[in-house]
Amino acid sequence: MDKVLIRQLRIDTVIGVYEWEKKIHQSLLLDLDMAWDNKPAAATDDYQYALCYETVSNRLTQLVTEHPIELIETVAERVADCLLQEFNVTWVKVVVMKPGAVATAASVGVEIERSR
Ligand SMILES: Nc1nc2c(c(=O)[nH]1)N=C([C@H](O)[C@@H](O)CO)CN2
């Protein structure tokens, strides 16, 4: 299966369940695997057939930062839903990491796979 990948997309936003977290910005790091047939873009060298990783990155940053969110699970689900609905992706793996959330862990996060 062909994919378009985004790695370590940093999104600074209001995220967390505790009151103190609702007053600050914290970084999330997103890894995205998106099923996409890359052959048409490669065969024509035409951008219109490509899933634009820049457009996706900008849209997801807007989506995640537009409202405060408590759980990283909610972030992952909203991101997956956006990719399936708005970008015509048929399968996606979304990893959302919240580095620094647990002082004794390098990072913590969630991973989901969704399809339509
Ligand atoms: N499974 C999850 N557990 C926790 C989350 C979360 O989003 N998903 N969030 C928190 C707090 O916001 C934490 O990150 C504060 O350091 C705790 N557990």
PDB file of C-alpha atoms and ligand atoms in Angstrom:
ATOM      1  CA  MET A   1       0.000   0.000   0.000  1.00  0.00           C
ATOM      2  CA  ASP A   2       1.306   3.421  -0.938  1.00  0.00           C
ATOM      3  CA  LYS A   3       1.373   6.062   1.780  1.00  0.00           C
ATOM      4  CA  VAL A   4       2.116   9.697   2.380  1.00  0.00           C
ATOM      5  CA  LEU A   5       3.924  10.237   5.671  1.00  0.00           C
ATOM      6  CA  ILE A   6       4.286  13.103   8.094  1.00  0.00           C
ATOM      7  CA  ARG A   7       6.687  12.701  10.996  1.00  0.00           C
ATOM      8  CA  GLN A   8       7.013  14.690  14.204  1.00  0.00           C
ATOM      9  CA  LEU A   9       4.523  17.405  13.276  1.00  0.00           C
ATOM     10  CA  ARG A  10       4.772  19.731  16.286  1.00  0.00           C
ATOM     11  CA  ILE A  11       1.562  21.432  17.359  1.00  0.00           C
ATOM     12  CA  ASP A  12       1.619  23.843  20.304  1.00  0.00           C
ATOM     13  CA  THR A  13      -1.809  24.033  21.892  1.00  0.00           C
ATOM     14  CA  VAL A  14      -3.905  23.955  25.067  1.00  0.00           C
ATOM     15  CA  ILE A  15      -4.071  20.254  25.936  1.00  0.00           C
ATOM     16  CA  GLY A  16      -4.652  18.442  29.207  1.00  0.00           C
ATOM     17  CA  VAL A  17      -7.083  17.409  31.915  1.00  0.00           C
ATOM     18  CA  TYR A  18      -5.704  19.464  34.797  1.00  0.00           C
ATOM     19  CA  GLU A  19      -6.623  23.096  35.517  1.00  0.00           C
ATOM     20  CA  TRP A  20      -3.016  24.279  35.278  1.00  0.00           C
ATOM     21  CA  GLU A  21      -2.777  22.759  31.810  1.00  0.00           C
ATOM     22  CA  LYS A  22      -5.693  24.851  30.585  1.00  0.00           C
ATOM     23  CA  LYS A  23      -3.640  28.034  31.150  1.00  0.00           C
ATOM     24  CA  ILE A  24      -0.547  27.061  29.148  1.00  0.00           C
ATOM     25  CA  HIS A  25       0.493  25.799  25.743  1.00  0.00           C
ATOM     26  CA  GLN A  26       2.171  22.405  25.429  1.00  0.00           C
ATOM     27  CA  SER A  27       3.646  20.631  22.432  1.00  0.00           C
ATOM     28  CA  LEU A  28       2.184  17.562  20.788  1.00  0.00           C
ATOM     29  CA  LEU A  29       4.124  15.546  18.221  1.00  0.00           C
ATOM     30  CA  LEU A  30       2.090  13.810  15.521  1.00  0.00           C
ATOM     31  CA  ASP A  31       3.131  10.974  13.216  1.00  0.00           C
ATOM     32  CA  LEU A  32       0.748  10.298  10.335  1.00  0.00           C
ATOM     33  CA  ASP A  33       0.635   7.396   7.884  1.00  0.00           C
ATOM     34  CA  MET A  34      -1.949   8.075   5.167  1.00  0.00           C
ATOM     35  CA  ALA A  35      -2.900   5.565   2.504  1.00  0.00           C
ATOM     36  CA  TRP A  36      -2.583   7.230  -0.869  1.00  0.00           C
ATOM     37  CA  ASP A  37      -1.955   5.944  -4.375  1.00  0.00           C
ATOM     38  CA  ASN A  38       1.254   7.769  -5.282  1.00  0.00           C
ATOM     39  CA  LYS A  39       1.431   6.318  -8.812  1.00  0.00           C
ATOM     40  CA  PRO A  40      -0.706   8.964 -10.581  1.00  0.00           C
ATOM     41  CA  ALA A  41       1.377  11.798  -9.123  1.00  0.00           C
ATOM     42  CA  ALA A  42       4.630  10.047 -10.001  1.00  0.00           C
ATOM     43  CA  ALA A  43       3.511   9.085 -13.516  1.00  0.00           C
ATOM     44  CA  THR A  44       2.498  12.655 -14.389  1.00  0.00           C
ATOM     45  CA  ASP A  45       4.781  14.607 -12.051  1.00  0.00           C
ATOM     46  CA  ASP A  46       1.626  16.632 -11.374  1.00  0.00           C
ATOM     47  CA  TYR A  47       0.921  18.130  -7.940  1.00  0.00           C
ATOM     48  CA  GLN A  48      -2.862  17.870  -8.420  1.00  0.00           C
ATOM     49  CA  TYR A  49      -2.640  14.074  -7.947  1.00  0.00           C
ATOM     50  CA  ALA A  50      -0.530  14.292  -4.803  1.00  0.00           C
ATOM     51  CA  LEU A  51      -1.770  14.315  -1.233  1.00  0.00           C
ATOM     52  CA  CYS A  52      -0.086  17.545  -0.164  1.00  0.00           C
ATOM     53  CA  TYR A  53       1.692  16.995   3.160  1.00  0.00           C
ATOM     54  CA  GLU A  54       1.988  20.772   3.614  1.00  0.00           C
ATOM     55  CA  THR A  55      -1.767  21.350   3.203  1.00  0.00           C
ATOM     56  CA  VAL A  56      -2.482  18.441   5.554  1.00  0.00           C
ATOM     57  CA  SER A  57      -0.026  19.754   8.159  1.00  0.00           C
ATOM     58  CA  ASN A  58      -1.553  23.244   8.081  1.00  0.00           C
ATOM     59  CA  ARG A  59      -5.135  21.954   8.322  1.00  0.00           C
ATOM     60  CA  LEU A  60      -4.358  19.633  11.224  1.00  0.00           C
ATOM     61  CA  THR A  61      -2.574  22.402  13.109  1.00  0.00           C
ATOM     62  CA  GLN A  62      -5.656  24.603  12.666  1.00  0.00           C
ATOM     63  CA  LEU A  63      -7.961  21.753  13.735  1.00  0.00           C
ATOM     64  CA  VAL A  64      -6.029  20.870  16.895  1.00  0.00           C
ATOM     65  CA  THR A  65      -5.491  24.482  18.029  1.00  0.00           C
ATOM     66  CA  GLU A  66      -8.985  25.911  17.398  1.00  0.00           C
ATOM     67  CA  HIS A  67     -10.384  24.693  20.760  1.00  0.00           C
ATOM     68  CA  PRO A  68      -8.811  23.514  24.028  1.00  0.00           C
ATOM     69  CA  ILE A  69      -8.818  19.707  24.271  1.00  0.00           C
ATOM     70  CA  GLU A  70      -8.402  17.538  27.368  1.00  0.00           C
ATOM     71  CA  LEU A  71      -7.299  14.134  26.051  1.00  0.00           C
ATOM     72  CA  ILE A  72      -4.763  13.201  23.411  1.00  0.00           C
ATOM     73  CA  GLU A  73      -7.196  10.427  22.448  1.00  0.00           C
ATOM     74  CA  THR A  74      -9.591  13.173  21.313  1.00  0.00           C
ATOM     75  CA  VAL A  75      -6.836  14.767  19.243  1.00  0.00           C
ATOM     76  CA  ALA A  76      -6.076  11.456  17.524  1.00  0.00           C
ATOM     77  CA  GLU A  77      -9.746  10.785  16.738  1.00  0.00           C
ATOM     78  CA  ARG A  78     -10.396  14.278  15.355  1.00  0.00           C
ATOM     79  CA  VAL A  79      -7.268  14.128  13.225  1.00  0.00           C
ATOM     80  CA  ALA A  80      -8.204  10.717  11.804  1.00  0.00           C
ATOM     81  CA  ASP A  81     -11.767  11.871  11.092  1.00  0.00           C
ATOM     82  CA  CYS A  82     -10.506  14.987   9.297  1.00  0.00           C
ATOM     83  CA  LEU A  83      -8.164  12.982   7.078  1.00  0.00           C
ATOM     84  CA  LEU A  84     -10.884  10.480   6.134  1.00  0.00           C
ATOM     85  CA  GLN A  85     -13.587  13.099   5.526  1.00  0.00           C
ATOM     86  CA  GLU A  86     -11.749  16.101   4.084  1.00  0.00           C
ATOM     87  CA  PHE A  87      -8.759  14.590   2.316  1.00  0.00           C
ATOM     88  CA  ASN A  88     -10.341  11.459   0.871  1.00  0.00           C
ATOM     89  CA  VAL A  89      -7.827   9.226   2.614  1.00  0.00           C
ATOM     90  CA  THR A  90      -9.166   5.664   2.992  1.00  0.00           C
ATOM     91  CA  TRP A  91      -6.897   4.499   5.843  1.00  0.00           C
ATOM     92  CA  VAL A  92      -4.828   6.362   8.366  1.00  0.00           C
ATOM     93  CA  LYS A  93      -2.576   5.658  11.328  1.00  0.00           C
ATOM     94  CA  VAL A  94      -2.310   8.540  13.772  1.00  0.00           C
ATOM     95  CA  VAL A  95       0.234   8.681  16.602  1.00  0.00           C
ATOM     96  CA  VAL A  96      -0.077  11.531  19.092  1.00  0.00           C
ATOM     97  CA  MET A  97       2.787  11.958  21.561  1.00  0.00           C
ATOM     98  CA  LYS A  98       2.879  14.350  24.501  1.00  0.00           C
ATOM     99  CA  PRO A  99       6.530  14.665  25.472  1.00  0.00           C
ATOM    100  CA  GLY A 100       7.122  15.966  28.971  1.00  0.00           C
ATOM    101  CA  ALA A 101       3.743  14.831  30.307  1.00  0.00           C
ATOM    102  CA  VAL A 102       5.373  12.211  32.509  1.00  0.00           C
ATOM    103  CA  ALA A 103       8.671  13.388  33.945  1.00  0.00           C
ATOM    104  CA  THR A 104      10.153   9.918  34.150  1.00  0.00           C
ATOM    105  CA  ALA A 105       9.178   8.868  30.613  1.00  0.00           C
ATOM    106  CA  ALA A 106      10.825   9.998  27.385  1.00  0.00           C
ATOM    107  CA  SER A 107       7.338  10.486  25.972  1.00  0.00           C
ATOM    108  CA  VAL A 108       3.784   9.181  26.233  1.00  0.00           C
ATOM    109  CA  GLY A 109       1.137   8.885  23.570  1.00  0.00           C
ATOM    110  CA  VAL A 110      -1.610   7.040  21.753  1.00  0.00           C
ATOM    111  CA  GLU A 111      -1.905   5.352  18.368  1.00  0.00           C
ATOM    112  CA  ILE A 112      -5.057   4.668  16.358  1.00  0.00           C
ATOM    113  CA  GLU A 113      -5.840   3.293  12.923  1.00  0.00           C
ATOM    114  CA  ARG A 114      -9.045   4.249  11.140  1.00  0.00           C
ATOM    115  CA  SER A 115     -10.513   3.495   7.726  1.00  0.00           C
ATOM    116  CA  ARG A 116     -13.673   4.133   5.761  1.00  0.00           C
TER     117      ARG A 116
HETATM  118  N1  LIG B   1      -4.612   8.179  28.272  1.00  0.00           N
HETATM  119  C1  LIG B   1      -4.396   9.450  28.715  1.00  0.00           C
HETATM  120  N2  LIG B   1      -3.966   9.647  29.955  1.00  0.00           N
HETATM  121  C2  LIG B   1      -3.752  10.891  30.393  1.00  0.00           C
HETATM  122  C3  LIG B   1      -3.973  12.004  29.577  1.00  0.00           C
HETATM  123  C4  LIG B   1      -4.424  11.784  28.250  1.00  0.00           C
HETATM  124  O1  LIG B   1      -4.649  12.711  27.440  1.00  0.00           O
HETATM  125  N3  LIG B   1      -4.646  10.501  27.866  1.00  0.00           N
HETATM  126  N4  LIG B   1      -3.700  13.269  30.039  1.00  0.00           N
HETATM  127  C5  LIG B   1      -3.237  13.465  31.254  1.00  0.00           C
HETATM  128  C6  LIG B   1      -2.833  14.805  31.690  1.00  0.00           C
HETATM  129  O2  LIG B   1      -3.331  15.821  30.896  1.00  0.00           O
HETATM  130  C7  LIG B   1      -1.293  14.768  31.733  1.00  0.00           C
HETATM  131  O3  LIG B   1      -0.774  14.797  30.420  1.00  0.00           O
HETATM  132  C8  LIG B   1      -0.677  15.841  32.548  1.00  0.00           C
HETATM  133  O4  LIG B   1       0.714  15.641  32.675  1.00  0.00           O
HETATM  134  C9  LIG B   1      -3.043  12.376  32.220  1.00  0.00           C
HETATM  135  N5  LIG B   1      -3.287  11.068  31.666  1.00  0.00           N
END
